[in-house]
PDB file of C-alpha atoms and ligand atoms in Angstrom:
ATOM      1  CA  MET A   1      11.146  32.120 -15.128  1.00  0.00           C
ATOM      2  CA  ASN A   2       8.205  31.616 -12.802  1.00  0.00           C
ATOM      3  CA  ILE A   3       8.117  27.947 -11.875  1.00  0.00           C
ATOM      4  CA  ALA A   4       5.221  26.344 -10.023  1.00  0.00           C
ATOM      5  CA  VAL A   5       6.113  23.285  -7.976  1.00  0.00           C
ATOM      6  CA  PHE A   6       3.480  20.722  -7.059  1.00  0.00           C
ATOM      7  CA  CYS A   7       4.384  18.181  -4.381  1.00  0.00           C
ATOM      8  CA  GLY A   8       3.210  16.388  -1.273  1.00  0.00           C
ATOM      9  CA  ALA A   9       2.157  18.317   1.824  1.00  0.00           C
ATOM     10  CA  SER A  10       3.381  15.280   3.822  1.00  0.00           C
ATOM     11  CA  SER A  11       6.870  14.056   4.656  1.00  0.00           C
ATOM     12  CA  PRO A  12       7.765  11.007   2.576  1.00  0.00           C
ATOM     13  CA  LYS A  13       9.246   7.744   3.852  1.00  0.00           C
ATOM     14  CA  ASN A  14      11.812   7.862   1.031  1.00  0.00           C
ATOM     15  CA  GLU A  15      14.675  10.223   1.951  1.00  0.00           C
ATOM     16  CA  GLU A  16      15.569  10.556  -1.733  1.00  0.00           C
ATOM     17  CA  TYR A  17      12.369  12.566  -2.264  1.00  0.00           C
ATOM     18  CA  THR A  18      13.253  14.984   0.532  1.00  0.00           C
ATOM     19  CA  ALA A  19      16.794  15.424  -0.822  1.00  0.00           C
ATOM     20  CA  ALA A  20      15.433  16.065  -4.333  1.00  0.00           C
ATOM     21  CA  ALA A  21      12.916  18.612  -3.002  1.00  0.00           C
ATOM     22  CA  ARG A  22      15.752  20.542  -1.336  1.00  0.00           C
ATOM     23  CA  GLU A  23      17.938  20.263  -4.437  1.00  0.00           C
ATOM     24  CA  LEU A  24      15.093  21.610  -6.565  1.00  0.00           C
ATOM     25  CA  GLY A  25      14.535  24.562  -4.212  1.00  0.00           C
ATOM     26  CA  ARG A  26      18.258  25.345  -4.265  1.00  0.00           C
ATOM     27  CA  SER A  27      18.575  24.994  -8.052  1.00  0.00           C
ATOM     28  CA  LEU A  28      15.572  27.237  -8.709  1.00  0.00           C
ATOM     29  CA  ALA A  29      17.006  29.943  -6.430  1.00  0.00           C
ATOM     30  CA  GLU A  30      20.486  29.652  -7.965  1.00  0.00           C
ATOM     31  CA  GLY A  31      18.993  29.807 -11.460  1.00  0.00           C
ATOM     32  CA  ASP A  32      17.178  33.030 -10.523  1.00  0.00           C
ATOM     33  CA  HIS A  33      13.790  31.435 -11.019  1.00  0.00           C
ATOM     34  CA  THR A  34      10.800  32.465  -8.903  1.00  0.00           C
ATOM     35  CA  LEU A  35       9.187  29.566  -7.070  1.00  0.00           C
ATOM     36  CA  LEU A  36       5.396  29.595  -6.912  1.00  0.00           C
ATOM     37  CA  TYR A  37       3.743  26.962  -4.789  1.00  0.00           C
ATOM     38  CA  GLY A  38       0.828  26.147  -2.513  1.00  0.00           C
ATOM     39  CA  GLY A  39       2.272  28.183   0.354  1.00  0.00           C
ATOM     40  CA  SER A  40       2.548  25.539   3.066  1.00  0.00           C
ATOM     41  CA  ASN A  41       5.655  24.697   5.080  1.00  0.00           C
ATOM     42  CA  LEU A  42       4.474  21.098   5.502  1.00  0.00           C
ATOM     43  CA  GLY A  43       6.178  18.029   4.027  1.00  0.00           C
ATOM     44  CA  LEU A  44       7.937  18.270   0.685  1.00  0.00           C
ATOM     45  CA  MET A  45       6.324  21.673   0.070  1.00  0.00           C
ATOM     46  CA  GLY A  46       8.233  23.043   3.054  1.00  0.00           C
ATOM     47  CA  GLU A  47      11.470  21.381   1.909  1.00  0.00           C
ATOM     48  CA  VAL A  48      11.401  22.996  -1.561  1.00  0.00           C
ATOM     49  CA  SER A  49      10.355  26.439  -0.361  1.00  0.00           C
ATOM     50  CA  GLY A  50      12.588  26.423   2.747  1.00  0.00           C
ATOM     51  CA  GLU A  51      15.683  25.583   0.721  1.00  0.00           C
ATOM     52  CA  ALA A  52      14.824  28.129  -1.996  1.00  0.00           C
ATOM     53  CA  LEU A  53      14.499  30.815   0.710  1.00  0.00           C
ATOM     54  CA  ARG A  54      17.754  29.784   2.416  1.00  0.00           C
ATOM     55  CA  CYS A  55      19.496  30.154  -0.953  1.00  0.00           C
ATOM     56  CA  GLY A  56      18.127  33.672  -1.457  1.00  0.00           C
ATOM     57  CA  GLY A  57      15.352  32.731  -3.889  1.00  0.00           C
ATOM     58  CA  HIS A  58      12.066  34.522  -4.453  1.00  0.00           C
ATOM     59  CA  VAL A  59       9.210  32.369  -3.144  1.00  0.00           C
ATOM     60  CA  VAL A  60       5.544  33.112  -3.789  1.00  0.00           C
ATOM     61  CA  GLY A  61       3.098  31.178  -1.615  1.00  0.00           C
ATOM     62  CA  VAL A  62      -0.476  31.045  -2.891  1.00  0.00           C
ATOM     63  CA  ILE A  63      -2.764  30.237   0.024  1.00  0.00           C
ATOM     64  CA  PRO A  64      -6.530  29.783   0.116  1.00  0.00           C
ATOM     65  CA  THR A  65      -8.183  31.809   2.869  1.00  0.00           C
ATOM     66  CA  LEU A  66      -9.954  28.637   4.011  1.00  0.00           C
ATOM     67  CA  PHE A  67      -6.771  27.946   6.005  1.00  0.00           C
ATOM     68  CA  SER A  68      -6.756  29.792   9.331  1.00  0.00           C
ATOM     69  CA  GLU A  69      -5.127  33.225   9.479  1.00  0.00           C
ATOM     70  CA  ASP A  70      -2.570  31.818  11.980  1.00  0.00           C
ATOM     71  CA  ILE A  71      -1.486  29.143   9.516  1.00  0.00           C
ATOM     72  CA  ILE A  72      -1.404  31.637   6.652  1.00  0.00           C
ATOM     73  CA  ARG A  73       0.724  34.120   8.591  1.00  0.00           C
ATOM     74  CA  SER A  74       3.168  31.470   9.821  1.00  0.00           C
ATOM     75  CA  GLN A  75       4.317  30.472   6.325  1.00  0.00           C
ATOM     76  CA  ALA A  76       7.855  31.448   5.369  1.00  0.00           C
ATOM     77  CA  VAL A  77       7.648  33.060   1.927  1.00  0.00           C
ATOM     78  CA  THR A  78       8.860  36.266   0.309  1.00  0.00           C
ATOM     79  CA  GLU A  79       5.434  37.002  -1.124  1.00  0.00           C
ATOM     80  CA  LEU A  80       2.041  35.775   0.034  1.00  0.00           C
ATOM     81  CA  VAL A  81      -0.968  35.658  -2.274  1.00  0.00           C
ATOM     82  CA  ARG A  82      -4.367  35.006  -0.675  1.00  0.00           C
ATOM     83  CA  VAL A  83      -6.991  33.323  -2.838  1.00  0.00           C
ATOM     84  CA  ALA A  84     -10.561  32.311  -2.019  1.00  0.00           C
ATOM     85  CA  SER A  85     -10.400  28.567  -2.732  1.00  0.00           C
ATOM     86  CA  MET A  86      -8.229  25.607  -3.766  1.00  0.00           C
ATOM     87  CA  ALA A  87      -9.669  26.001  -7.305  1.00  0.00           C
ATOM     88  CA  GLU A  88      -8.624  29.650  -7.400  1.00  0.00           C
ATOM     89  CA  ARG A  89      -5.166  28.687  -6.202  1.00  0.00           C
ATOM     90  CA  LYS A  90      -4.740  26.307  -9.134  1.00  0.00           C
ATOM     91  CA  GLU A  91      -5.965  29.004 -11.510  1.00  0.00           C
ATOM     92  CA  TYR A  92      -3.498  31.506 -10.058  1.00  0.00           C
ATOM     93  CA  LEU A  93      -0.546  29.103 -10.217  1.00  0.00           C
ATOM     94  CA  ILE A  94      -1.368  28.117 -13.793  1.00  0.00           C
ATOM     95  CA  ALA A  95      -1.845  31.707 -14.989  1.00  0.00           C
ATOM     96  CA  HIS A  96       1.298  33.096 -13.337  1.00  0.00           C
ATOM     97  CA  SER A  97       3.785  30.298 -14.061  1.00  0.00           C
ATOM     98  CA  ASP A  98       5.838  29.629 -17.174  1.00  0.00           C
ATOM     99  CA  ALA A  99       6.329  25.944 -16.380  1.00  0.00           C
ATOM    100  CA  PHE A 100       5.324  23.361 -13.748  1.00  0.00           C
ATOM    101  CA  VAL A 101       7.353  20.752 -11.927  1.00  0.00           C
ATOM    102  CA  ALA A 102       5.835  17.886  -9.950  1.00  0.00           C
ATOM    103  CA  LEU A 103       7.744  16.028  -7.277  1.00  0.00           C
ATOM    104  CA  PRO A 104       6.199  12.970  -5.631  1.00  0.00           C
ATOM    105  CA  GLY A 105       2.997  13.721  -3.752  1.00  0.00           C
ATOM    106  CA  GLY A 106      -0.544  12.577  -3.085  1.00  0.00           C
ATOM    107  CA  ILE A 107      -3.998  13.327  -4.441  1.00  0.00           C
ATOM    108  CA  GLY A 108      -3.539  17.115  -4.259  1.00  0.00           C
ATOM    109  CA  THR A 109      -0.417  16.852  -6.411  1.00  0.00           C
ATOM    110  CA  LEU A 110      -2.149  14.553  -8.885  1.00  0.00           C
ATOM    111  CA  ASP A 111      -5.045  17.013  -9.096  1.00  0.00           C
ATOM    112  CA  GLU A 112      -2.665  19.880  -9.922  1.00  0.00           C
ATOM    113  CA  VAL A 113      -0.715  17.867 -12.518  1.00  0.00           C
ATOM    114  CA  SER A 114      -3.972  16.720 -14.145  1.00  0.00           C
ATOM    115  CA  GLU A 115      -5.346  20.264 -14.274  1.00  0.00           C
ATOM    116  CA  VAL A 116      -2.271  21.469 -16.202  1.00  0.00           C
ATOM    117  CA  MET A 117      -2.352  18.462 -18.557  1.00  0.00           C
ATOM    118  CA  VAL A 118      -6.060  18.968 -19.302  1.00  0.00           C
ATOM    119  CA  ALA A 119      -5.524  22.673 -20.038  1.00  0.00           C
ATOM    120  CA  ASN A 120      -2.598  21.815 -22.361  1.00  0.00           C
ATOM    121  CA  GLN A 121      -4.616  19.104 -24.080  1.00  0.00           C
ATOM    122  CA  LEU A 122      -7.522  21.491 -24.683  1.00  0.00           C
ATOM    123  CA  GLN A 123      -4.996  24.033 -25.950  1.00  0.00           C
ATOM    124  CA  HIS A 124      -6.093  26.596 -23.370  1.00  0.00           C
ATOM    125  CA  LEU A 125      -2.484  26.500 -22.275  1.00  0.00           C
ATOM    126  CA  ASN A 126       0.887  25.705 -23.807  1.00  0.00           C
ATOM    127  CA  LYS A 127       3.303  25.392 -20.904  1.00  0.00           C
ATOM    128  CA  PRO A 128       5.583  22.468 -20.010  1.00  0.00           C
ATOM    129  CA  MET A 129       4.556  20.109 -17.200  1.00  0.00           C
ATOM    130  CA  VAL A 130       7.684  18.368 -15.905  1.00  0.00           C
ATOM    131  CA  LEU A 131       7.200  15.174 -13.929  1.00  0.00           C
ATOM    132  CA  LEU A 132      10.158  14.340 -11.693  1.00  0.00           C
ATOM    133  CA  ASN A 133       9.843  10.568 -11.699  1.00  0.00           C
ATOM    134  CA  LEU A 134      12.128   9.691  -8.786  1.00  0.00           C
ATOM    135  CA  ASP A 135      12.688   5.998  -8.196  1.00  0.00           C
ATOM    136  CA  GLY A 136       9.834   5.145 -10.611  1.00  0.00           C
ATOM    137  CA  PHE A 137       7.303   6.914  -8.359  1.00  0.00           C
ATOM    138  CA  TYR A 138       5.181   8.015 -11.335  1.00  0.00           C
ATOM    139  CA  ASP A 139       5.543   4.781 -13.393  1.00  0.00           C
ATOM    140  CA  PRO A 140       2.004   3.549 -12.544  1.00  0.00           C
ATOM    141  CA  PHE A 141       0.572   6.981 -13.492  1.00  0.00           C
ATOM    142  CA  LEU A 142       2.525   6.942 -16.773  1.00  0.00           C
ATOM    143  CA  ASN A 143       1.308   3.395 -17.451  1.00  0.00           C
ATOM    144  CA  GLN A 144      -2.275   4.518 -16.857  1.00  0.00           C
ATOM    145  CA  LEU A 145      -1.768   7.353 -19.358  1.00  0.00           C
ATOM    146  CA  HIS A 146      -0.585   4.771 -21.909  1.00  0.00           C
ATOM    147  CA  VAL A 147      -3.667   2.638 -21.216  1.00  0.00           C
ATOM    148  CA  MET A 148      -5.927   5.679 -21.671  1.00  0.00           C
ATOM    149  CA  HIS A 149      -4.032   6.689 -24.836  1.00  0.00           C
ATOM    150  CA  ASP A 150      -4.299   3.193 -26.319  1.00  0.00           C
ATOM    151  CA  ALA A 151      -8.023   3.211 -25.541  1.00  0.00           C
ATOM    152  CA  GLY A 152      -8.357   6.496 -27.442  1.00  0.00           C
ATOM    153  CA  PHE A 153      -9.064   8.780 -24.494  1.00  0.00           C
ATOM    154  CA  VAL A 154      -5.792  10.719 -24.200  1.00  0.00           C
ATOM    155  CA  ARG A 155      -4.017  12.595 -26.974  1.00  0.00           C
ATOM    156  CA  LYS A 156      -0.346  12.086 -27.765  1.00  0.00           C
ATOM    157  CA  GLY A 157       2.221  13.003 -25.075  1.00  0.00           C
ATOM    158  CA  ALA A 158       3.249  16.191 -26.873  1.00  0.00           C
ATOM    159  CA  GLU A 159      -0.280  17.550 -26.675  1.00  0.00           C
ATOM    160  CA  THR A 160      -0.344  17.337 -22.895  1.00  0.00           C
ATOM    161  CA  ALA A 161       3.175  18.903 -22.824  1.00  0.00           C
ATOM    162  CA  LEU A 162       4.215  16.294 -20.257  1.00  0.00           C
ATOM    163  CA  HIS A 163       7.964  15.769 -19.866  1.00  0.00           C
ATOM    164  CA  THR A 164       9.248  12.985 -17.642  1.00  0.00           C
ATOM    165  CA  VAL A 165      12.710  13.226 -16.105  1.00  0.00           C
ATOM    166  CA  ALA A 166      14.561  11.331 -13.390  1.00  0.00           C
ATOM    167  CA  SER A 167      16.730  14.003 -11.762  1.00  0.00           C
ATOM    168  CA  VAL A 168      16.689  17.647 -10.661  1.00  0.00           C
ATOM    169  CA  ASP A 169      19.571  18.308 -13.089  1.00  0.00           C
ATOM    170  CA  GLU A 170      17.347  17.252 -15.973  1.00  0.00           C
ATOM    171  CA  VAL A 171      14.520  19.482 -14.687  1.00  0.00           C
ATOM    172  CA  ILE A 172      16.830  22.492 -14.754  1.00  0.00           C
ATOM    173  CA  LYS A 173      18.125  21.643 -18.258  1.00  0.00           C
ATOM    174  CA  LEU A 174      14.571  21.288 -19.508  1.00  0.00           C
ATOM    175  CA  LEU A 175      13.571  24.643 -18.006  1.00  0.00           C
ATOM    176  CA  ALA A 176      16.600  26.283 -19.634  1.00  0.00           C
ATOM    177  CA  ALA A 177      15.598  24.790 -23.009  1.00  0.00           C
ATOM    178  CA  ALA A 178      11.997  25.991 -22.555  1.00  0.00           C
ATOM    179  CA  GLN A 179      13.243  29.470 -21.651  1.00  0.00           C
ATOM    180  CA  GLN A 180      15.495  29.542 -24.724  1.00  0.00           C
ATOM    181  CA  LYS A 181      12.592  28.471 -26.910  1.00  0.00           C
ATOM    182  CA  SER A 182      10.322  31.247 -25.637  1.00  0.00           C
ATOM    183  CA  ILE A 183      13.116  33.813 -26.156  1.00  0.00           C
ATOM    184  CA  ASN A 184      13.532  32.562 -29.743  1.00  0.00           C
ATOM    185  CA  LEU A 185       9.794  32.800 -30.286  1.00  0.00           C
ATOM    186  CA  ILE A 186       9.757  36.406 -29.052  1.00  0.00           C
ATOM    187  CA  ASN A 187      12.679  37.312 -31.328  1.00  0.00           C
TER     188      ASN A 187
HETATM  189  P1  LIG B 201      -0.916  16.221  -1.522  1.00  0.00           P
HETATM  190  O1  LIG B 201      -0.197  15.781  -2.758  1.00  0.00           O
HETATM  191  O2  LIG B 201      -2.261  15.556  -1.385  1.00  0.00           O
HETATM  192  O3  LIG B 201      -0.093  16.165  -0.283  1.00  0.00           O
HETATM  193  O4  LIG B 201      -1.289  17.742  -1.773  1.00  0.00           O
HETATM  194  C1  LIG B 201      -0.279  18.637  -2.037  1.00  0.00           C
HETATM  195  C2  LIG B 201      -0.714  19.629  -3.073  1.00  0.00           C
HETATM  196  O5  LIG B 201      -2.046  20.076  -2.807  1.00  0.00           O
HETATM  197  C3  LIG B 201       0.209  20.843  -2.969  1.00  0.00           C
HETATM  198  O6  LIG B 201       0.914  21.082  -4.193  1.00  0.00           O
HETATM  199  C4  LIG B 201      -0.716  21.978  -2.537  1.00  0.00           C
HETATM  200  O7  LIG B 201      -0.866  22.942  -3.554  1.00  0.00           O
HETATM  201  C5  LIG B 201      -2.057  21.336  -2.177  1.00  0.00           C
HETATM  202  N1  LIG B 201      -2.203  21.088  -0.695  1.00  0.00           N
HETATM  203  C6  LIG B 201      -2.683  19.982  -0.134  1.00  0.00           C
HETATM  204  N2  LIG B 201      -2.698  20.072   1.243  1.00  0.00           N
HETATM  205  C7  LIG B 201      -2.226  21.278   1.549  1.00  0.00           C
HETATM  206  C8  LIG B 201      -1.983  21.977   2.788  1.00  0.00           C
HETATM  207  N3  LIG B 201      -2.223  21.448   3.971  1.00  0.00           N
HETATM  208  N4  LIG B 201      -1.459  23.200   2.710  1.00  0.00           N
HETATM  209  C9  LIG B 201      -1.218  23.759   1.528  1.00  0.00           C
HETATM  210  N5  LIG B 201      -1.420  23.159   0.351  1.00  0.00           N
HETATM  211  C10 LIG B 201      -1.913  21.930   0.330  1.00  0.00           C
END
């Protein structure tokens, strides 16, 4: 499967997040999944992609040309895709991925997660968005979703295709189940 990973471009204070990012990179490579991501070697992004590469995985970095050519060329990936803008990068990642996984991150990560959820809710898309809720990192976000749902602004969880898990193991199991489901649908 093609799996897009959204995560922080900064290094977290919590070592557990770094360890999980590496474990995810390793598990995706070992599971023969292609990793698509924002193309940077900074922070958690660099941890996921670096570990996937070390484990022989296929890593596609999607980089907006607004970053300097030096930065673009210095990224360690197996395939580099240049796009014109951050918006085009999101479009590319969404169109070319079968599922999305979010590790902890900042506003950029939240933007990417929200974009996928909105597309699923509007039924422009029907692809799983897996939130890796390490150490309750996403609890306030999930609470806000409940508040918005109770107020009548957000549809039921299933319609945003949001799945919340607490470990990389569960991410991999969920991806395997999603893959099985799409095979069954094809047959
Ligand atoms: P943030 O969560 O704010 O650290 O932003 C990380 C997300 O936004 C990643 O998944 C990237 O796709 C994108 N992003 C933000 N900053 C950068 C950067 N310096 N290089 C590449 N991608 C970035």
